Coordinates of C-alpha atoms in Angstrom, one line a residue:
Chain W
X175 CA 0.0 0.0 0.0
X176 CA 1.5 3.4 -0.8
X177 CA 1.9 5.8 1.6
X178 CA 0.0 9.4 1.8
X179 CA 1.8 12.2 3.1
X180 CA -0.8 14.4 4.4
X181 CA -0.5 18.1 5.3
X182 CA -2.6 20.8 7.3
X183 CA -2.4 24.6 6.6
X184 CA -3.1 26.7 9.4
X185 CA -3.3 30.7 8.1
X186 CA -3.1 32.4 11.0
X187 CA -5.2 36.1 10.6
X188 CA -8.4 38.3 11.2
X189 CA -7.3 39.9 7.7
X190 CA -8.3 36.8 5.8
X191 CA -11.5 36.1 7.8
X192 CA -12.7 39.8 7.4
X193 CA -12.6 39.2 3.8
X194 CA -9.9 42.4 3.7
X195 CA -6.8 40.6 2.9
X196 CA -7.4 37.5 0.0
X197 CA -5.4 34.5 0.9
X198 CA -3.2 33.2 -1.8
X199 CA -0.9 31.1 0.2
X200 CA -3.0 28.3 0.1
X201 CA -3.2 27.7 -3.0
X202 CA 0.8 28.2 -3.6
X203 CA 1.5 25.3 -1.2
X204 CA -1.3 23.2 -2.2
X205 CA 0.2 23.0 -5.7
X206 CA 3.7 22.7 -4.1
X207 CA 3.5 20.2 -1.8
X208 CA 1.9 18.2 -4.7
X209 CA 5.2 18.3 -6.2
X210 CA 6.7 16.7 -3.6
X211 CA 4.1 14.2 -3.1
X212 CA 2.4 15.7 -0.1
X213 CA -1.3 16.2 -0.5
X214 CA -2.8 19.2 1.4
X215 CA -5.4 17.8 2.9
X216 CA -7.4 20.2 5.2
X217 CA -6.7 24.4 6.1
X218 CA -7.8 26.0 8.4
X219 CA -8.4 29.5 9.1
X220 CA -8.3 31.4 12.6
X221 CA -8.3 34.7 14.3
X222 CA -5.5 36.0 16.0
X223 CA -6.7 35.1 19.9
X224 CA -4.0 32.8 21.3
X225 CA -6.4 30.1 22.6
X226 CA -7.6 29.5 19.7
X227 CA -4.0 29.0 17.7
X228 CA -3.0 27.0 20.1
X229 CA -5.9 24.7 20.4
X230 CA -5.5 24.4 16.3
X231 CA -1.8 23.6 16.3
X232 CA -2.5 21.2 19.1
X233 CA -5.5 19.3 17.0
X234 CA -3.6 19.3 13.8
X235 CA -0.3 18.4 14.2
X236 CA -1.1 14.5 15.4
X237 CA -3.6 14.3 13.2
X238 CA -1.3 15.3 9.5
X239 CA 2.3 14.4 8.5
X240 CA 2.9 17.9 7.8
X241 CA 1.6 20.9 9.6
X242 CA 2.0 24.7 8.0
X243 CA 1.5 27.9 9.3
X244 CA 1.2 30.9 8.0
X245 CA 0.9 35.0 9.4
X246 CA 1.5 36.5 12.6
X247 CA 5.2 36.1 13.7
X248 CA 6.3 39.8 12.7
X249 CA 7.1 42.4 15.8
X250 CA 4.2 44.1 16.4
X251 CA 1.0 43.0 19.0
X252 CA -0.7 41.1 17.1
X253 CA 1.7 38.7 16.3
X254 CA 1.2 35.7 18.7
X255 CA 2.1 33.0 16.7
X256 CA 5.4 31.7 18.0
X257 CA 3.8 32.0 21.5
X258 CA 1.2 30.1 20.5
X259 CA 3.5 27.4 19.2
X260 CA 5.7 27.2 22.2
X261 CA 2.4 27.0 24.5
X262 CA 1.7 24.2 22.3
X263 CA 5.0 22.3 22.5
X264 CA 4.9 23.3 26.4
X265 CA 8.1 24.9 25.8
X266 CA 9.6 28.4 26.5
X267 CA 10.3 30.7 23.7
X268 CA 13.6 31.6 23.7
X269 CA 16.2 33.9 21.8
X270 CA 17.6 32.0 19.1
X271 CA 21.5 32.5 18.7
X272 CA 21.8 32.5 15.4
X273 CA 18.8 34.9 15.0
X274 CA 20.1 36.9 17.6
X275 CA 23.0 37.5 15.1
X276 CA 22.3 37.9 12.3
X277 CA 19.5 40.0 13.4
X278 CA 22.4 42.3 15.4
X279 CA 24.7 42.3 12.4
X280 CA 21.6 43.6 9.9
X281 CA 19.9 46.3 12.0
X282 CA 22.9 46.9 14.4
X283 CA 22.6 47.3 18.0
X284 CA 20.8 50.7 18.6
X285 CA 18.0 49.9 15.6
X286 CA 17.6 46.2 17.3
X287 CA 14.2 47.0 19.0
X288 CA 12.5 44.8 21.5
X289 CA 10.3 44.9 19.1
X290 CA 12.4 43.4 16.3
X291 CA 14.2 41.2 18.8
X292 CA 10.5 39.7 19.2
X293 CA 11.4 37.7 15.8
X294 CA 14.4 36.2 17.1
X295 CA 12.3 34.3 19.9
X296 CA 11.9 31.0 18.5
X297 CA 9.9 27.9 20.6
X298 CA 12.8 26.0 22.2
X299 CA 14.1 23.3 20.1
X300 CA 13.1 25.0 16.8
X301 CA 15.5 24.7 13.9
X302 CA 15.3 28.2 12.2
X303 CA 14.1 28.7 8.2
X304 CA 15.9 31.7 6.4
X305 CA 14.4 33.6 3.4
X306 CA 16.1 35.6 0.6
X307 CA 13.6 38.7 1.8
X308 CA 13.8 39.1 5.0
X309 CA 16.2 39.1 7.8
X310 CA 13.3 37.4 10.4
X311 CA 13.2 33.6 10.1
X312 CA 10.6 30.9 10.2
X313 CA 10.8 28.2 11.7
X314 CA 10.5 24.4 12.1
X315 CA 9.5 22.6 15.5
X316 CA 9.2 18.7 15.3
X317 CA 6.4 18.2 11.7
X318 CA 5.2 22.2 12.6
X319 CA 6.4 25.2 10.0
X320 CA 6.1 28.4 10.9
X321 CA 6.4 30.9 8.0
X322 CA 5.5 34.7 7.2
X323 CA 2.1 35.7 5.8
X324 CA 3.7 37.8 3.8
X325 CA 3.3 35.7 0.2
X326 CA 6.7 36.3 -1.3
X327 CA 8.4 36.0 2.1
X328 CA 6.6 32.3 2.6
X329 CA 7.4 31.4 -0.6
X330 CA 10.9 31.7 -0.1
X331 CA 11.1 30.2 3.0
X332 CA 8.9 27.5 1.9
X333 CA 12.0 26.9 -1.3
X334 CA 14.3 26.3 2.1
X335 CA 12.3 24.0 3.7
X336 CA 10.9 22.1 1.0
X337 CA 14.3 20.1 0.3
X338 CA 14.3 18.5 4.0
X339 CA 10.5 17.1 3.3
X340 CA 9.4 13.8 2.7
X341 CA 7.0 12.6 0.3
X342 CA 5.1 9.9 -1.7
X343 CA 4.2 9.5 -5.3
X344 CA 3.1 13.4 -6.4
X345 CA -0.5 13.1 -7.7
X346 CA -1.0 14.0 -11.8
X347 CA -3.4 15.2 -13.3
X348 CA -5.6 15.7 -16.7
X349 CA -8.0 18.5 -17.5
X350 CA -11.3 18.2 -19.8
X351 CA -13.2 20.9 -20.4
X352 CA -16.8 20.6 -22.5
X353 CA -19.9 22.1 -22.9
X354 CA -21.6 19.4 -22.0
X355 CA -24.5 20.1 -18.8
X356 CA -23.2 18.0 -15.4
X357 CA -26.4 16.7 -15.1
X358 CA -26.5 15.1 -18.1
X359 CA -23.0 13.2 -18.2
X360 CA -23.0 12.3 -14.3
X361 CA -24.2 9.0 -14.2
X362 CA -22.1 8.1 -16.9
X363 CA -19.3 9.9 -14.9
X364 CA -20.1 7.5 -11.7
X365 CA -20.0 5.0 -13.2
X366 CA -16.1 5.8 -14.6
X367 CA -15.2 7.0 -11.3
X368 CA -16.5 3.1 -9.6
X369 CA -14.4 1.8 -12.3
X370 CA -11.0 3.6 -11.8
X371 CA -11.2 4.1 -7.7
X372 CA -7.7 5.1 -7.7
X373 CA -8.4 7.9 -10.2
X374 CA -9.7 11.1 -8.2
X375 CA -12.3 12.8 -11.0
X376 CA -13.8 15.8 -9.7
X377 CA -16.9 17.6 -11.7
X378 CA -16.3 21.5 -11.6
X379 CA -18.9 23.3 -13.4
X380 CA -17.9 26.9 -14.8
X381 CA -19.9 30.0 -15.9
X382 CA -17.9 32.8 -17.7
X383 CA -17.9 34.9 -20.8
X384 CA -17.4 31.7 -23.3
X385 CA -20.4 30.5 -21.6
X386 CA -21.1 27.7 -18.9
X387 CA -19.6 24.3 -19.0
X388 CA -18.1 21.6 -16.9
X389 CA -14.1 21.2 -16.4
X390 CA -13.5 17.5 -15.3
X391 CA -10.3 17.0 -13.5
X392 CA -8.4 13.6 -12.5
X393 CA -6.2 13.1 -10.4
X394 CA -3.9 10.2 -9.7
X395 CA -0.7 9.2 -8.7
X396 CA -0.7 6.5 -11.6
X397 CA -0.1 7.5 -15.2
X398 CA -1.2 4.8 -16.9
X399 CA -4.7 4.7 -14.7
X400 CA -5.0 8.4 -15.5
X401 CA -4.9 8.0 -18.8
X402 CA -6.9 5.2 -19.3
X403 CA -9.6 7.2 -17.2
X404 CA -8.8 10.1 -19.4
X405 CA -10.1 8.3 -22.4
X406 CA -13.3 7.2 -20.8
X407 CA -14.6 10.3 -19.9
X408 CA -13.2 11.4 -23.1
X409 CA -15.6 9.3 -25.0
X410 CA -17.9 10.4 -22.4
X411 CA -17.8 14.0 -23.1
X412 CA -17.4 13.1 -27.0
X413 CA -21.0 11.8 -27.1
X414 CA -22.4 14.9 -25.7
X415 CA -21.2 17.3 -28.1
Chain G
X51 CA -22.0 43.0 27.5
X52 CA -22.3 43.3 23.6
X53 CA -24.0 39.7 22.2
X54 CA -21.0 38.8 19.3
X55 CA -22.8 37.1 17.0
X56 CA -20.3 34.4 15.3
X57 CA -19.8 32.3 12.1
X58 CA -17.6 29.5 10.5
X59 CA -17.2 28.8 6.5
X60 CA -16.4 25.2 5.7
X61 CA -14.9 25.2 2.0
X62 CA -16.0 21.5 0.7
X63 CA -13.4 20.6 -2.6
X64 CA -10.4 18.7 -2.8
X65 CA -10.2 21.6 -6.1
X66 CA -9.5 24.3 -3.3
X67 CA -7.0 22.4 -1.3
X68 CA -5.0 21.3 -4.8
X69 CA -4.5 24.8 -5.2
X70 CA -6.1 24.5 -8.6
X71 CA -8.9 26.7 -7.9
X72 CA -8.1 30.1 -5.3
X73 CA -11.3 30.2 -3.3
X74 CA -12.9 33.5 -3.2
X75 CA -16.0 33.1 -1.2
X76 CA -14.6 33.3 2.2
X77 CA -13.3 36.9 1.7
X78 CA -17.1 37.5 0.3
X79 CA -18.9 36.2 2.7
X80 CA -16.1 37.8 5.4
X81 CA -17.2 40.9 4.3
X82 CA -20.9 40.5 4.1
X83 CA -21.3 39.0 7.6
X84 CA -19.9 41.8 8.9
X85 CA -22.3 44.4 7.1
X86 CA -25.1 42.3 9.0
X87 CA -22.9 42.0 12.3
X88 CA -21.7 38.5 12.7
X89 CA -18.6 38.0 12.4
X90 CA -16.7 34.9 10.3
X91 CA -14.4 33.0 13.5
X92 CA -13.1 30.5 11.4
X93 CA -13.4 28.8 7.9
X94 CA -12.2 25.2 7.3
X95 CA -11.4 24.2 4.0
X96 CA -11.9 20.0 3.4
X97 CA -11.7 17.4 1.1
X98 CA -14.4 15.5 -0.7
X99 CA -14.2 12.6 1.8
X100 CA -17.7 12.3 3.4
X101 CA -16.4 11.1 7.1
X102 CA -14.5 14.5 6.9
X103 CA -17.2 16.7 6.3
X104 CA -19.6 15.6 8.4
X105 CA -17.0 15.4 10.9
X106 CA -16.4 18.9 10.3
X107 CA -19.8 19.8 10.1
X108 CA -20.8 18.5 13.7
X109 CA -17.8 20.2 15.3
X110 CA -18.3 23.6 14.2
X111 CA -21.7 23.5 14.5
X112 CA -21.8 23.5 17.6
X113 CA -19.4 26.2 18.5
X114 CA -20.6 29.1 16.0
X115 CA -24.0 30.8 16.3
X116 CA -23.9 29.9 12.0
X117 CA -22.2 27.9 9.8
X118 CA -21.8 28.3 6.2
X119 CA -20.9 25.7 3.9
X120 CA -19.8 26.1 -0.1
X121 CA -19.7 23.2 -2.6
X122 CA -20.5 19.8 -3.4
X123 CA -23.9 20.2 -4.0
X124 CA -24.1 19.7 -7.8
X125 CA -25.3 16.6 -9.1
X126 CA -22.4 14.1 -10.2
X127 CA -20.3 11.7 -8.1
X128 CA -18.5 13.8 -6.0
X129 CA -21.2 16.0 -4.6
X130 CA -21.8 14.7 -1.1
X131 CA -22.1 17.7 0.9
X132 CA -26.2 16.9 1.2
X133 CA -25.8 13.5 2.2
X134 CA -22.9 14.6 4.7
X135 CA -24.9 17.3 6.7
X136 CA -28.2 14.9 6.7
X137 CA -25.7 12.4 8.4
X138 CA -24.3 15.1 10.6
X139 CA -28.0 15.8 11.9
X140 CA -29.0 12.0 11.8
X141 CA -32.0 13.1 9.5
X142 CA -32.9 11.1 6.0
X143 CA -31.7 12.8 2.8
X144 CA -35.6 13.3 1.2
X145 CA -36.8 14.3 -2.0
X146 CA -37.9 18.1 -1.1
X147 CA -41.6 18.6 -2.7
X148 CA -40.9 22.1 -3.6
X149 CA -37.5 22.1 -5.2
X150 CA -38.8 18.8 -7.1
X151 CA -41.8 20.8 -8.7
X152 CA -39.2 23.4 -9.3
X153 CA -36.9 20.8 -11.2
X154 CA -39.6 19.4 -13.2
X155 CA -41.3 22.2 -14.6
X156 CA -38.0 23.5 -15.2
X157 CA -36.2 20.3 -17.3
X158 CA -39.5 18.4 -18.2
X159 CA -39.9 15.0 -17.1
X160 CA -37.4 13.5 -19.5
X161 CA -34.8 15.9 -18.8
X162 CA -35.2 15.4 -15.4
X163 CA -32.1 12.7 -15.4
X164 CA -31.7 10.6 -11.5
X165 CA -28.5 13.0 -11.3
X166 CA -30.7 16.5 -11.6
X167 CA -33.0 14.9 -9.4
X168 CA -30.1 14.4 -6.7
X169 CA -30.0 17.8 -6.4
X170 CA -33.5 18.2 -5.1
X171 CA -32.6 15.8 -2.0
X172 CA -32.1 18.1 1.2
X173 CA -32.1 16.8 4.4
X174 CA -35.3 16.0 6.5
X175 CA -36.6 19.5 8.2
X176 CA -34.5 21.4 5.2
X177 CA -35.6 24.9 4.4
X178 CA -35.2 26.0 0.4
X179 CA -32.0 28.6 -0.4
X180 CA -33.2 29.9 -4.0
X181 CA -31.0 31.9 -6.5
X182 CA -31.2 34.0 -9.4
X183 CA -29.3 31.8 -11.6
X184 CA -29.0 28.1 -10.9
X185 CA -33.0 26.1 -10.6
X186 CA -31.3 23.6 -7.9
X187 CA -31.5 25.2 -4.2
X188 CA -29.6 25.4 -1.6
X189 CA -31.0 24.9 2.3
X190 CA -30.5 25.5 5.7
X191 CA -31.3 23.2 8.2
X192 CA -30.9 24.7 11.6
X193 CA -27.7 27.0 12.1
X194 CA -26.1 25.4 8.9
X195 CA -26.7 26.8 5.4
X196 CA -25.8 25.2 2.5
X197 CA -24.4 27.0 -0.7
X198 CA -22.9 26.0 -4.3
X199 CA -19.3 26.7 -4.5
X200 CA -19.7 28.4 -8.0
X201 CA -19.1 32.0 -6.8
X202 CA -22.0 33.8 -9.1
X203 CA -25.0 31.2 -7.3
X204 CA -23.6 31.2 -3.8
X205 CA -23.3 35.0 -3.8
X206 CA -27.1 35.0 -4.9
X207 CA -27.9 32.1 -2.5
X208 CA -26.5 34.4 0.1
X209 CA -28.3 37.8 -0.7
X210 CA -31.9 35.5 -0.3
X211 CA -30.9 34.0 3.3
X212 CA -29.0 37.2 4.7
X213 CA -32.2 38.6 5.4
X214 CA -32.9 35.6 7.6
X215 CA -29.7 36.4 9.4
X216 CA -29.5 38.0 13.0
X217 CA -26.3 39.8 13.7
X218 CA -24.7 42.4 16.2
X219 CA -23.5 45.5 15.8
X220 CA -21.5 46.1 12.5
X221 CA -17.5 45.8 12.7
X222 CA -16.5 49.3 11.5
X223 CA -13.3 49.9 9.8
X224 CA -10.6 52.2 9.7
X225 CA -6.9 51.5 7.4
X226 CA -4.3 54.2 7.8
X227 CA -0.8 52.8 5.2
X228 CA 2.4 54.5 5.6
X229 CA 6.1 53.6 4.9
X230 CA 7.3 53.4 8.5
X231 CA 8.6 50.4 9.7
X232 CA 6.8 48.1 11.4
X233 CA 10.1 46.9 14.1
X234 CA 9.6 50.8 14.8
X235 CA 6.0 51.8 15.9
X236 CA 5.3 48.5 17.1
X237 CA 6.0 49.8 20.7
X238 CA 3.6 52.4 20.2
X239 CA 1.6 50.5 18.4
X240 CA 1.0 47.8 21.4
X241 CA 0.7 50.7 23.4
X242 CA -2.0 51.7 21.5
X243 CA -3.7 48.5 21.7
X244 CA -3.6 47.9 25.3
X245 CA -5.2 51.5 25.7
X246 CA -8.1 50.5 23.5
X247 CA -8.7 47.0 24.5
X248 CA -12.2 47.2 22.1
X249 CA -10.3 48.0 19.0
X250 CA -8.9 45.8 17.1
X251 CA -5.5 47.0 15.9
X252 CA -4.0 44.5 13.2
X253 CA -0.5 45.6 11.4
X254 CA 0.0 44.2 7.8
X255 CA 3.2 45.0 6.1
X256 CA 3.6 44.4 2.6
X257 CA 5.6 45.1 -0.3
X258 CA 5.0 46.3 -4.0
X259 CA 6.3 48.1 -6.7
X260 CA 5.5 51.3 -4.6
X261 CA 8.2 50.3 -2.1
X262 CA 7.2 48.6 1.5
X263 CA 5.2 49.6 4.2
X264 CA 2.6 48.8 6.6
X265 CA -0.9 49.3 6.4
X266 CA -2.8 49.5 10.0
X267 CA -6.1 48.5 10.0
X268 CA -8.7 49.5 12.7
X269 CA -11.7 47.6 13.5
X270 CA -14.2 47.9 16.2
X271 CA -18.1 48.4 16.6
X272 CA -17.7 51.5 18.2
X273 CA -17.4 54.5 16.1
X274 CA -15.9 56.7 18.5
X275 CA -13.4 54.4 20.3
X276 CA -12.6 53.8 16.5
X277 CA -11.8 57.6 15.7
X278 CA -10.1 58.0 18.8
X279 CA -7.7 55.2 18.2
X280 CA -7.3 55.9 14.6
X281 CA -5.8 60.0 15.8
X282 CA -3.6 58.2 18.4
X283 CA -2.0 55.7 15.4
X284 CA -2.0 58.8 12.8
X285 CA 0.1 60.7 15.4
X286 CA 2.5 57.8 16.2
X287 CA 3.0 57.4 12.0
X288 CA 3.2 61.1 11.6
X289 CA 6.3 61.0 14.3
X290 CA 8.2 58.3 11.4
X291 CA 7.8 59.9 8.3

């Protein structure tokens, strides 16, 4: 049986629930853990009120391989997460050395604020995650990754992580798009879907300027499933056109 | 003491957690909630796996005054959402009389294929969700209502139950931007905070072609504390530039 390496994304922000701030980080790591065989499987997003982190880090992290956050380790208020993790992990936060320095050596002693020196306070036992755009690091405790909200910031810290991951067989996929109506082709799409179980096929129907339609998706980590299931629905879709 | 009325979104599609498709209903429906004074707490997003959803479904259920839920309500294979919640509530999926008249003089009885006709199963004690575009419904069945994922209907879905809806007092919002640093004012900025414990003082730095900066955002339901705040942050901003 092959092995599923599951992840959980917790984005960590009042911005995103007040529908001010659109998350796109989601959907970067979604298609990158793919990649690396890692199948987001369930995100999650919460305010920033430190019970309620916590209790979410807590939940999630025995229940996925992989655990990500995202948001709320900058040096202002507001930013509670690595408290929030250390609370979880029952440890202290402490100054990370290497932090400390290269935090010192950037901003130099009079413009290292408390404030600033708030991002070199990593849970203890964390093993820190650089980026290429900003001088405050992530971090990793045991399967939990802390990263910036900040998309272009997580992104790069997500490049230095990524290598030290461990997945299964990535998941490919195919695309169809027809005009055909959904209600029309899904019992013959059922039916394909009982026939190749290890094929995901998802049904998306679309409404836009071209007019509406259905874009069928599969997904597999088997290439020669997908494409025999890619010629079902193919024929499928042929005999509605 | 101030009733806070409060809501969770669960996002049902393996498509969303892929990162194939960006979700942009929770930042909607973010937004709207708070026009009507409830405010979204939390939004899951899960995976097409029924034993997940309804999982999902009975936690949050019981923790939020309302719960929202977007997709899987079409009618091929991978819709499940209806039979999920009527698990969740340990009610019989039924064929609802209503949206089955609806469906039928809509398609005609030959076009009304066992797939369509899915989509008029709700579960037991279900009340109709209609929309401007789309002839199958959603429901609610008691704090849970149930919306497509297709943007366009579940916006429409939303404008017939808001109505329905009993909030609070309205979040109110104020954003000043500037190009201070944000390991500068934070001091002041926490200061700020703990002086007015009922706003909600959020510090978003971010970076474009204009340069960097940090855009705070004030949010509170009282107008006054709000403008009182906001003159306090403007002076401490005014003090960097």
């Amino acid at each position: 049986m092959e092995r599923i390496y599951t992840a959980c994304l917790i984005i960590i922000g009042n911005e995103i629930l007040s529908g001010r701030t659109q998350d796109s980080n989601l959907a970067f790591l979604g298609e990158k853990l793919n990649e690396i065989g890692i199948r987001m499987d369930e995100a999650r997003v919460v305010p920033d009120i430190p019970e309620r982190v916590m209790h979410t880090v807590n939940e999630v992290r025995s229940a996925f391989d992989y655990v990500f956050t995202t948001g709320g380790i900058g040096p202002t208020h507001d930013d509670i997460t690595s408290q929030c993790v250390a609370d979880s992990f029952d440890v202290p936060l402490i100054l990370h050395p290497d932090a400390h320095k290269a935090m010192l050596s950037f901003y130099g002693q009079e413009q290292l604020t408390e404030a600033r020196l708030r991002m070199a306070h990593v849970p203890e036992g964390a093993k820190l995650i650089e980026n290429d755009i900003s001088i405050a690091p992530g971090y990793q405790i045991e399967n939990v990754f802390v990263m910036a909200g900040v998309p272009k910031i997580m992104q790069s810290m997500f490049s230095k992580l990524a290598p030290g991951l461990t997945g299964g067989k990535p998941m490919v996929s195919r695309t169809l798009t027809s005009h055909a109506k959904e209600g029309e082709i899904a019992k013959d799409l059922g039916d394909i879907q009982r026939k190749f179980p290890d094929v995901d096929v998802g049904s998306y129907p679309f409404m836009g300027r071209g007019g509406t339609g259905v874009r069928i998706v599969m997904r597999s980590t088997d290439e020669n499933l997908l494409m025999q299931c890619e010629e079902a629905i193919d024929a499928v879709l042929n005999s509605y056109t």
